[in-house]
């Protein structure tokens, strides 16, 4: 009997230039390239054991045995990894997040990055980081961006191999802080996988995608040059564009809660007051307030004083997914 | 000395298919045709006196003598009317609204419809309704829709004469009620005239305009056939499309307040519960909840129970601008 175990840690990431809509749903080839930073301190930790004597794959998530779709989604990823690694064994997967699942902090990104890295690690085989980003992408598109370190770009690509992510700046390059205003820690009504498929039902998606390369270039340059004002303008615009597509899909997807709008307005007002802060929202109501380290405490204490927030997290720029 | 006086009453209107952006700012030729209903019970009442012995135009609005831009905008409209009517006299204008000014209930629409009708009426000349709609349009685009009765369509047109409004169904055709959730009765930060000019800075405006003829046709047919479900779907979509353009303009225009979003969500939930109600928002935070008469009281009492609302108005379908 062969058993091999590995544990991997991966961080969620917050996109500066968003991923919304695919050119190929099965391969999760995105309609446009995206940019993100990993979130230090928030993490998924996944221990995976390949064992010949298991009769089926199993998943324990946050101490609860999973079945149904959450399990099936992991099984599909394990099938991909088995095929790539030449394995036939089933796997026992035990995973824990230290942040709420499914509420706009990209839990699936961290989960599938950690799962992919643990699955490869437990096999004893060494895959390139670039290949790991493509394999993670098959489980959850944005998981590709949680594999490399720091500030990450994910190229859209027109094939499985071409749609990979890589780091373009290390965490130490620019000490940004993401102050996360948690407005709901419940599950979203419409998950991202279904949401991506709906993107093309908005008459605005085509224009959003057509303009994405220009936003990507402007945002990447702003990060490289540590130009916060340009960064803030393009990050908020990109978030607004994505949510505009969501709200004009058929049927419409509203991820914003009233309190999301209040925080967005507060962030714009504080930036007008001189704080280096801007907002972005993923497919959920929580507001990620991206700021320079010098202003992080002012942003945090301001948010803590607002009504209707469940919690406020702070995350610096995080490192890569890695085996422990 | 010649003096002639007339008093006109005009209702604001709520657009089902929105006007946002011009092909000609000076003539206020809109980028797309729009549809609306007049709001009974809410009104601007304007008394205008052409008097040879006045040394300048004067404006009293809601008992306050006006100067600066509010006066100048009326003077520009009076110049247009003087030219059309062959007059040289100045005018004394006294106007009253029975609803808050500048907060998403289209006060300028009612004001310029009443002003135009009063100016013509006081001259003793009879202009056609169609011409009055074009003259009112020069003061405020949506004022063209407050001149005819009931359910009104405003054709975009490519010249001053071609951009006119007319009734396509009388108030008695379909007893819709607009239950208006007033979230702010203050003035908007960015007025509609400046807003219209910003529409083209959104990468989404072109697609919004390109699809407008289809929405216009679907909405008009739904009103004619009294098909509330189709009406609700297209009205909410059109409102979402306009606000998506606003929020993605450069700089972005956010007219929604947190409580606007709460009411929109509440309306969608009540419709899912079986009430015939849908929402639309003009360039302001107030939410117009359009419903069938049978459900108006349920909508009103539900809104009255929500926190954060300043007031709830109810308006049936209103008649034309008219002399009294």
XYZ file of C-alpha atoms in Angstrom:
648
model
C 0.000 0.000 0.000
C 1.297 3.437 -1.017
C 0.304 6.604 0.855
C 1.903 9.986 0.366
C 0.877 13.148 2.133
C 1.603 16.831 1.654
C 0.275 20.041 3.160
C 0.058 23.271 1.177
C -0.847 26.793 2.158
C -2.243 29.336 -0.293
C -3.569 32.841 0.142
C -6.671 34.303 -1.430
C -6.019 37.173 -3.793
C -7.803 40.404 -4.596
C -7.997 41.378 -8.242
C -7.097 44.926 -9.288
C -8.160 44.166 -12.870
C -11.037 41.726 -12.728
C -11.737 38.372 -14.296
C -15.374 38.149 -15.394
C -16.525 35.956 -18.258
C -14.792 33.174 -20.168
C -13.974 32.508 -23.788
C -14.032 28.802 -22.854
C -16.062 27.764 -19.807
C -14.722 24.207 -19.622
C -11.074 25.329 -19.598
C -11.855 28.559 -17.725
C -10.035 30.611 -20.340
C -10.875 34.169 -19.292
C -12.227 36.857 -21.591
C -9.463 39.206 -20.427
C -6.153 39.185 -18.593
C -6.293 40.101 -14.899
C -4.015 41.422 -12.160
C -4.051 40.798 -8.411
C -2.180 40.718 -5.148
C -2.143 37.842 -2.694
C -3.536 38.471 0.776
C -1.092 37.713 3.554
C -2.515 36.358 6.808
C -5.620 34.939 5.151
C -5.064 31.399 3.997
C -6.330 27.990 3.052
C -4.289 25.135 4.485
C -4.864 21.822 2.753
C -3.480 18.408 3.638
C -3.842 15.825 0.905
C -3.094 12.131 1.091
C -3.003 9.899 -1.963
C -3.820 6.401 -0.634
C -4.313 3.225 -2.641
C -6.716 1.791 -0.073
C -9.282 4.598 -0.285
C -12.443 3.634 -2.123
C -13.366 7.233 -2.921
C -12.120 10.794 -2.610
C -13.118 12.510 0.635
C -13.152 16.165 1.658
C -13.267 17.685 5.111
C -13.606 21.478 4.931
C -13.394 23.521 8.112
C -13.928 20.335 10.183
C -17.082 19.293 8.295
C -17.238 16.274 6.008
C -18.429 17.465 2.593
C -20.689 15.819 0.019
C -22.629 16.932 -3.031
C -21.337 19.743 -5.229
C -18.495 20.956 -2.962
C -17.079 17.417 -2.932
C -17.724 16.869 -6.635
C -15.861 20.022 -7.574
C -12.820 18.766 -5.649
C -13.176 15.304 -7.207
C -13.102 16.870 -10.663
C -9.878 18.653 -9.768
C -8.417 15.447 -8.338
C -9.301 13.698 -11.612
C -7.305 16.356 -13.460
C -4.371 15.922 -11.110
C -4.512 12.109 -11.292
C -4.390 12.259 -15.065
C -1.466 14.699 -15.086
C 0.465 12.824 -12.375
C -0.248 9.318 -13.652
C -1.983 8.262 -10.435
C -4.975 6.034 -9.833
C -5.275 6.370 -6.040
C -8.079 8.269 -4.395
C -7.316 11.135 -2.076
C -8.246 12.247 1.397
C -8.405 16.052 1.522
C -8.595 18.072 4.730
C -8.749 21.833 4.323
C -9.196 24.824 6.567
C -9.732 28.484 5.787
C -9.108 31.165 8.390
C -11.582 33.495 6.678
C -15.271 33.236 5.700
C -16.134 31.059 2.723
C -17.981 32.382 -0.301
C -18.427 36.017 0.613
C -16.261 37.968 -1.771
C -12.951 37.016 -0.214
C -11.930 34.569 -2.910
C -12.031 31.369 -0.881
C -12.158 29.156 -3.965
C -8.964 30.771 -5.286
C -6.985 29.888 -2.163
C -8.665 26.477 -1.926
C -7.878 25.330 -5.458
C -4.354 26.765 -5.365
C -3.638 24.881 -2.139
C -5.337 21.716 -3.413
C -3.347 21.742 -6.649
C -0.007 22.380 -4.949
C -0.723 19.749 -2.272
C -1.809 17.170 -4.856
C 1.371 17.622 -6.850
C 3.526 17.769 -3.732
C 2.073 14.577 -2.276
C 2.837 12.763 -5.543
C 6.520 13.476 -5.122
C 6.653 14.981 -8.587
C 7.896 18.512 -9.183
C 5.784 20.596 -11.567
C 6.787 24.062 -12.698
C 5.033 27.007 -11.054
C 3.717 27.975 -14.465
C 2.087 24.585 -14.966
C 0.664 24.649 -11.442
C -1.042 27.960 -12.246
C -2.742 26.384 -15.282
C -3.855 23.323 -13.317
C -5.214 25.469 -10.452
C -7.076 27.537 -13.049
C -9.078 24.492 -14.142
C -10.535 24.266 -10.617
C -11.232 27.980 -10.148
C -10.050 30.607 -12.607
C -8.683 33.044 -10.057
C -6.864 30.213 -8.254
C -4.200 30.569 -10.947
C -3.334 33.944 -9.426
C -2.949 32.512 -5.909
C -0.033 30.266 -6.925
C 2.752 32.826 -7.633
C 4.009 35.379 -5.099
C 3.008 38.961 -4.471
C 1.655 40.925 -7.423
C 0.469 38.540 -10.116
C -0.666 38.786 -13.715
C -2.780 36.081 -15.341
C -2.577 36.061 -19.130
C -5.865 35.222 -20.842
C -4.316 32.864 -23.392
C -6.123 30.914 -26.065
C -5.189 27.425 -24.874
C -4.781 25.590 -21.575
C -1.006 26.058 -21.608
C -1.103 29.727 -22.641
C -3.505 30.765 -19.879
C -1.056 30.944 -16.970
C -0.194 33.345 -14.181
C 3.118 34.727 -12.977
C 4.472 37.178 -10.494
C 5.496 40.574 -11.828
C 6.519 42.078 -8.471
C 7.394 40.560 -5.108
C 5.466 41.404 -1.910
C 8.259 43.724 -0.758
C 7.974 45.833 -3.933
C 5.109 47.990 -2.653
C 3.644 47.700 0.857
C -0.031 47.874 -0.037
C -2.583 46.846 2.549
C -6.048 45.479 1.845
C -8.434 46.537 4.603
C -11.450 44.319 4.041
C -14.851 45.538 5.178
C -16.821 42.330 5.677
C -20.467 43.163 5.099
C -21.756 39.634 4.826
C -20.080 36.402 5.791
C -22.851 34.313 4.280
C -22.645 32.471 0.983
C -23.387 34.420 -2.158
C -26.665 33.746 -3.938
C -24.977 33.247 -7.308
C -21.529 31.704 -7.307
C -18.769 32.877 -9.611
C -18.870 29.874 -11.938
C -22.512 30.562 -12.847
C -21.792 34.291 -12.847
C -18.999 34.006 -15.414
C -21.396 32.266 -17.772
C -23.895 35.103 -17.429
C -21.381 37.816 -18.351
C -22.144 37.599 -22.055
C -25.836 38.332 -21.401
C -24.915 41.943 -20.593
C -24.774 44.272 -23.574
C -21.784 45.875 -21.809
C -19.481 42.856 -21.531
C -18.023 43.309 -25.013
C -16.961 46.904 -24.312
C -15.607 45.933 -20.883
C -13.432 43.236 -22.447
C -12.348 45.399 -25.384
C -11.028 48.042 -22.979
C -9.432 45.553 -20.569
C -5.965 45.491 -22.135
C -5.630 49.257 -21.662
C -6.737 49.039 -18.022
C -4.393 46.088 -17.425
C -1.433 48.008 -18.840
C -2.252 51.150 -16.845
C -2.686 49.203 -13.609
C 0.470 47.114 -14.067
C 2.486 50.255 -14.747
C 0.991 51.980 -11.707
C 2.034 49.062 -9.479
C 5.527 48.896 -10.979
C 5.952 52.657 -10.554
C 4.173 52.733 -7.161
C 1.847 55.423 -8.530
C -1.084 55.263 -6.113
C -3.282 57.917 -7.724
C -3.284 56.217 -11.116
C -3.700 52.852 -9.397
C -6.733 54.081 -7.427
C -8.451 55.499 -10.491
C -8.083 52.385 -12.627
C -8.836 49.906 -9.826
C -12.120 51.588 -8.888
C -13.066 51.976 -12.529
C -12.391 48.319 -13.248
C -14.500 47.246 -10.266
C -17.336 49.542 -11.313
C -17.180 48.187 -14.868
C -17.445 44.583 -13.696
C -20.349 45.277 -11.348
C -22.069 47.262 -14.101
C -21.854 44.177 -16.318
C -23.219 42.037 -13.485
C -26.151 44.369 -12.785
C -27.064 44.532 -16.474
C -26.908 40.793 -17.101
C -30.114 38.897 -17.790
C -31.199 38.171 -15.111
C -29.277 40.902 -13.281
C -26.736 40.029 -10.606
C -26.580 42.467 -7.718
C -23.663 41.709 -5.412
C -23.612 45.138 -3.768
C -25.436 45.537 -0.465
C -26.529 48.971 0.777
C -23.567 48.983 3.154
C -21.197 48.201 0.243
C -22.307 51.428 -1.390
C -21.839 53.315 1.886
C -18.255 52.056 2.211
C -17.483 52.852 -1.439
C -18.708 56.391 -0.946
C -16.731 56.698 2.294
C -13.565 55.542 0.521
C -13.987 58.104 -2.265
C -14.535 60.842 0.314
C -11.458 59.840 2.349
C -9.327 59.822 -0.817
C -10.606 63.321 -1.566
C -9.465 64.190 1.980
C -5.948 62.987 1.165
C -5.813 59.350 2.280
C -4.235 56.950 -0.229
C -7.116 54.498 -0.412
C -9.364 53.051 -3.103
C -11.968 50.304 -3.253
C -12.612 47.173 -5.215
C -15.273 44.463 -4.882
C -15.183 40.900 -6.142
C -18.356 38.900 -6.770
C -19.712 39.637 -3.309
C -20.705 42.519 -1.042
C -17.439 42.919 0.880
C -15.401 46.014 0.102
C -11.647 45.700 -0.260
C -10.102 49.023 0.680
C -6.628 49.045 -0.862
C -4.329 51.556 0.741
C -0.750 52.520 1.369
C 0.655 51.101 4.611
C 0.902 54.605 6.117
C -2.870 55.064 5.852
C -3.966 51.526 6.743
C -4.659 52.238 10.405
C -6.718 55.344 9.585
C -8.747 53.316 7.092
C -9.218 50.458 9.542
C -10.338 52.652 12.415
C -12.677 54.588 10.137
C -14.318 51.390 8.944
C -14.597 49.992 12.463
C -16.631 53.084 13.306
C -19.174 52.486 10.544
C -22.423 50.693 11.249
C -23.411 47.491 9.510
C -19.986 45.884 9.160
C -19.499 42.351 10.459
C -15.734 42.500 10.672
C -12.673 44.290 9.346
C -9.635 42.295 8.202
C -6.237 43.668 7.254
C -3.955 41.894 4.822
C -0.539 42.863 3.507
C 0.813 41.539 0.208
C 1.140 37.770 0.457
C 3.637 35.228 -0.799
C 3.148 32.220 -3.079
C 1.291 28.993 -2.520
C 3.793 26.631 -0.915
C 4.267 23.245 0.694
C 4.814 23.141 4.439
C -48.193 99.673 -21.571
C -49.011 96.042 -22.474
C -49.142 93.309 -19.844
C -50.456 89.801 -20.408
C -50.526 87.035 -17.848
C -51.112 83.292 -17.953
C -50.780 80.460 -15.451
C -49.831 76.944 -16.479
C -49.638 73.691 -14.573
C -47.368 70.826 -15.599
C -46.565 67.504 -13.971
C -43.158 65.922 -13.635
C -42.769 62.655 -15.464
C -40.976 59.403 -14.753
C -39.148 57.795 -17.647
C -39.618 54.085 -18.337
C -36.972 54.226 -21.067
C -34.381 56.772 -20.042
C -32.879 59.830 -21.679
C -29.138 59.996 -20.972
C -26.696 61.711 -23.307
C -27.209 64.014 -26.264
C -26.207 63.979 -29.895
C -26.416 67.788 -29.734
C -25.995 69.448 -26.344
C -27.100 72.932 -27.439
C -30.381 71.677 -28.928
C -30.714 68.865 -26.357
C -31.212 66.303 -29.102
C -31.110 63.028 -27.171
C -28.973 60.020 -28.049
C -32.060 57.799 -27.905
C -35.838 58.011 -27.859
C -37.487 57.774 -24.434
C -40.839 56.874 -22.874
C -42.527 58.166 -19.733
C -45.684 58.750 -17.802
C -46.733 62.017 -16.211
C -47.159 62.092 -12.441
C -50.576 63.236 -11.318
C -50.767 65.215 -8.076
C -47.188 66.441 -8.312
C -46.975 69.690 -10.206
C -45.271 72.924 -11.029
C -47.618 75.903 -11.264
C -46.150 78.876 -13.088
C -47.615 82.318 -13.580
C -45.907 84.404 -16.239
C -46.480 88.052 -17.075
C -45.024 89.700 -20.163
C -44.757 93.400 -19.244
C -43.260 96.211 -21.312
C -42.269 98.159 -18.225
C -40.016 95.458 -16.724
C -36.318 96.241 -17.027
C -35.295 92.590 -16.645
C -36.727 89.097 -16.318
C -37.437 88.025 -12.744
C -38.051 84.625 -11.189
C -39.635 83.744 -7.863
C -39.422 80.010 -7.189
C -41.197 78.557 -4.167
C -41.557 82.080 -2.699
C -37.828 82.898 -3.061
C -36.464 85.487 -5.489
C -33.879 83.749 -7.683
C -30.605 84.988 -9.168
C -27.527 83.431 -10.696
C -27.768 80.216 -12.697
C -31.400 79.313 -11.835
C -32.506 82.736 -13.105
C -30.181 82.641 -16.118
C -31.546 79.279 -17.232
C -35.058 80.738 -17.197
C -33.853 83.882 -19.008
C -32.376 81.702 -21.772
C -35.735 79.962 -22.164
C -37.544 83.302 -22.164
C -35.156 84.486 -24.925
C -36.179 81.449 -26.976
C -39.862 82.161 -26.386
C -39.474 85.899 -27.150
C -37.813 85.057 -30.444
C -40.511 82.539 -31.382
C -43.381 84.789 -30.269
C -42.009 88.047 -31.688
C -41.908 89.738 -28.279
C -39.439 92.162 -26.756
C -40.958 92.524 -23.276
C -39.343 91.099 -20.174
C -41.228 88.617 -18.023
C -42.085 88.190 -14.389
C -42.179 84.481 -13.541
C -43.595 83.090 -10.313
C -43.447 79.328 -9.908
C -44.236 76.814 -7.216
C -43.554 73.081 -6.993
C -45.451 70.885 -4.564
C -42.551 68.410 -4.469
C -38.829 68.674 -3.638
C -36.595 70.316 -6.227
C -33.610 68.545 -7.743
C -33.825 65.131 -6.079
C -34.715 62.714 -8.810
C -38.299 63.776 -9.175
C -37.831 65.647 -12.410
C -38.544 69.161 -11.190
C -36.916 70.782 -14.200
C -39.181 68.815 -16.542
C -42.331 70.158 -14.903
C -40.811 73.629 -14.528
C -39.820 74.085 -18.171
C -43.036 72.524 -19.470
C -45.074 74.930 -17.346
C -42.841 77.881 -18.231
C -43.100 77.194 -21.958
C -46.865 76.731 -21.921
C -47.352 79.822 -19.738
C -45.076 81.952 -21.932
C -46.984 81.018 -25.070
C -50.339 81.341 -23.335
C -49.579 84.799 -21.971
C -48.642 85.955 -25.466
C -52.138 85.181 -26.691
C -50.705 83.058 -29.493
C -51.683 79.419 -29.935
C -48.821 77.045 -30.672
C -49.333 73.394 -31.488
C -48.674 70.870 -28.738
C -45.951 69.350 -30.893
C -44.134 72.663 -31.187
C -44.536 73.313 -27.455
C -42.797 69.985 -26.752
C -39.813 71.043 -28.875
C -39.601 74.463 -27.200
C -39.840 72.942 -23.713
C -37.078 70.502 -24.715
C -34.667 73.399 -25.278
C -35.006 74.314 -21.587
C -34.781 70.786 -20.207
C -34.806 67.702 -22.406
C -37.301 65.707 -20.392
C -39.631 68.730 -20.189
C -40.745 67.775 -23.690
C -42.372 64.688 -22.168
C -44.287 66.728 -19.572
C -46.270 68.613 -22.213
C -48.515 65.846 -23.671
C -50.943 63.748 -21.592
C -50.494 60.365 -19.950
C -48.024 57.974 -21.524
C -45.609 59.870 -23.721
C -42.928 59.036 -26.271
C -40.187 61.493 -27.168
C -38.597 60.835 -30.552
C -34.863 61.492 -30.644
C -34.921 63.279 -34.004
C -31.989 64.795 -35.818
C -33.212 68.400 -35.847
C -35.031 70.780 -33.513
C -38.373 70.148 -35.219
C -37.962 66.364 -35.395
C -37.192 65.946 -31.718
C -40.702 66.194 -30.303
C -42.888 64.283 -27.867
C -46.435 63.007 -28.120
C -48.903 60.974 -26.168
C -49.349 57.347 -27.188
C -51.886 56.439 -24.487
C -54.152 58.491 -22.262
C -53.981 58.332 -18.431
C -57.085 56.136 -18.331
C -55.455 53.503 -20.573
C -53.609 51.735 -17.729
C -53.962 52.710 -14.053
C -50.303 52.536 -13.088
C -49.220 54.141 -9.848
C -45.771 55.509 -9.090
C -44.999 55.079 -5.391
C -41.964 57.284 -4.872
C -39.550 56.451 -2.080
C -37.892 59.785 -1.310
C -34.442 59.027 0.044
C -33.021 62.501 -0.221
C -34.789 65.780 -0.770
C -31.540 67.700 -1.149
C -30.094 68.905 -4.436
C -28.041 66.463 -6.461
C -24.289 66.961 -6.576
C -24.198 66.743 -10.378
C -27.172 68.103 -12.272
C -28.590 66.411 -15.333
C -27.283 68.938 -17.840
C -23.673 68.238 -16.806
C -24.483 64.554 -16.473
C -25.734 64.238 -20.031
C -22.437 65.636 -21.282
C -20.527 63.013 -19.311
C -22.440 60.063 -20.785
C -20.030 59.645 -23.671
C -17.105 59.207 -21.256
C -18.463 55.769 -20.325
C -17.309 52.920 -22.551
C -20.841 51.538 -22.127
C -22.873 54.448 -23.509
C -22.542 53.310 -27.127
C -23.981 49.865 -26.373
C -26.726 51.379 -24.206
C -27.798 53.653 -27.058
C -27.477 50.928 -29.720
C -29.895 48.714 -27.775
C -32.315 51.533 -26.873
C -34.631 51.160 -29.870
C -35.331 47.535 -28.944
C -36.045 48.445 -25.318
C -38.232 51.358 -26.422
C -40.287 49.079 -28.687
C -40.643 46.384 -26.007
C -41.684 48.906 -23.362
C -44.147 50.735 -25.603
C -45.767 47.439 -26.582
C -45.955 46.358 -22.916
C -47.772 49.587 -22.014
C -50.146 49.326 -24.965
C -50.902 45.682 -24.128
C -50.905 46.288 -20.353
C -48.340 43.495 -19.951
C -46.886 44.223 -16.529
C -44.299 41.436 -16.414
C -42.639 42.493 -19.649
C -42.922 46.121 -18.571
C -41.212 45.404 -15.245
C -38.323 43.534 -16.828
C -37.523 46.191 -19.411
C -38.055 49.176 -17.084
C -35.675 47.836 -14.432
C -33.150 46.844 -17.057
C -33.242 50.271 -18.662
C -32.736 51.969 -15.297
C -29.844 49.636 -14.453
C -28.257 50.314 -17.852
C -28.418 54.083 -17.365
C -26.978 53.946 -13.851
C -24.261 51.568 -15.068
C -23.277 54.194 -17.650
C -23.294 56.870 -14.950
C -21.132 54.857 -12.546
C -18.613 54.067 -15.286
C -18.298 57.607 -16.589
C -15.062 59.508 -16.036
C -15.311 60.742 -13.331
C -17.979 58.303 -12.142
C -21.443 59.539 -11.170
C -23.042 57.658 -8.306
C -26.657 58.686 -7.814
C -27.639 55.612 -5.799
C -27.586 55.906 -2.028
C -27.362 52.815 0.202
C -31.082 53.103 0.853
C -31.777 53.222 -2.907
C -30.176 49.809 -3.220
C -32.204 48.531 -0.265
C -35.464 49.657 -1.879
C -34.483 48.190 -5.265
C -33.789 44.852 -3.617
C -37.046 45.052 -1.664
C -38.973 45.710 -4.899
C -37.410 42.709 -6.655
C -38.263 40.512 -3.660
C -41.876 41.726 -3.520
C -42.274 41.082 -7.251
C -40.960 37.557 -6.693
C -43.657 37.301 -3.992
C -46.320 38.188 -6.558
C -46.798 41.952 -6.311
C -46.914 43.782 -9.650
C -44.174 46.295 -8.901
C -40.866 47.322 -10.452
C -38.382 50.116 -9.863
C -36.758 52.876 -11.836
C -34.441 55.702 -10.775
C -33.766 58.971 -12.543
C -30.572 60.968 -11.975
C -31.023 60.915 -8.208
C -31.349 58.547 -5.273
C -35.146 58.360 -5.072
C -36.716 55.088 -6.135
C -39.853 55.169 -8.256
C -41.805 51.996 -7.562
C -44.155 51.544 -10.506
C -47.053 49.254 -9.747
C -50.546 48.274 -10.709
C -53.220 50.179 -8.828
C -54.321 47.010 -6.994
C -50.881 46.677 -5.383
C -50.166 50.357 -4.735
C -51.294 50.355 -1.116
C -49.238 47.245 -0.296
C -46.192 48.877 -1.874
C -46.796 52.162 -0.048
C -47.242 50.575 3.358
C -44.189 48.365 2.829
C -42.058 51.367 1.980
C -43.384 53.396 4.902
C -42.114 50.601 7.140
C -38.555 50.812 5.835
C -35.951 52.857 7.633
C -34.109 55.717 6.005
C -36.898 57.070 3.824
C -37.777 60.748 4.079
C -41.188 60.470 2.518
C -43.354 58.331 0.278
C -45.417 59.952 -2.487
C -48.045 58.282 -4.635
C -48.851 59.477 -8.128
C -51.275 58.130 -10.680
C -50.878 58.788 -14.406
C -51.095 62.512 -15.020
C -52.594 64.698 -17.713
C -50.957 67.247 -20.008
C -49.443 70.601 -19.247
C -52.293 73.104 -19.457
C -53.310 76.677 -18.883
C -55.543 77.433 -15.903
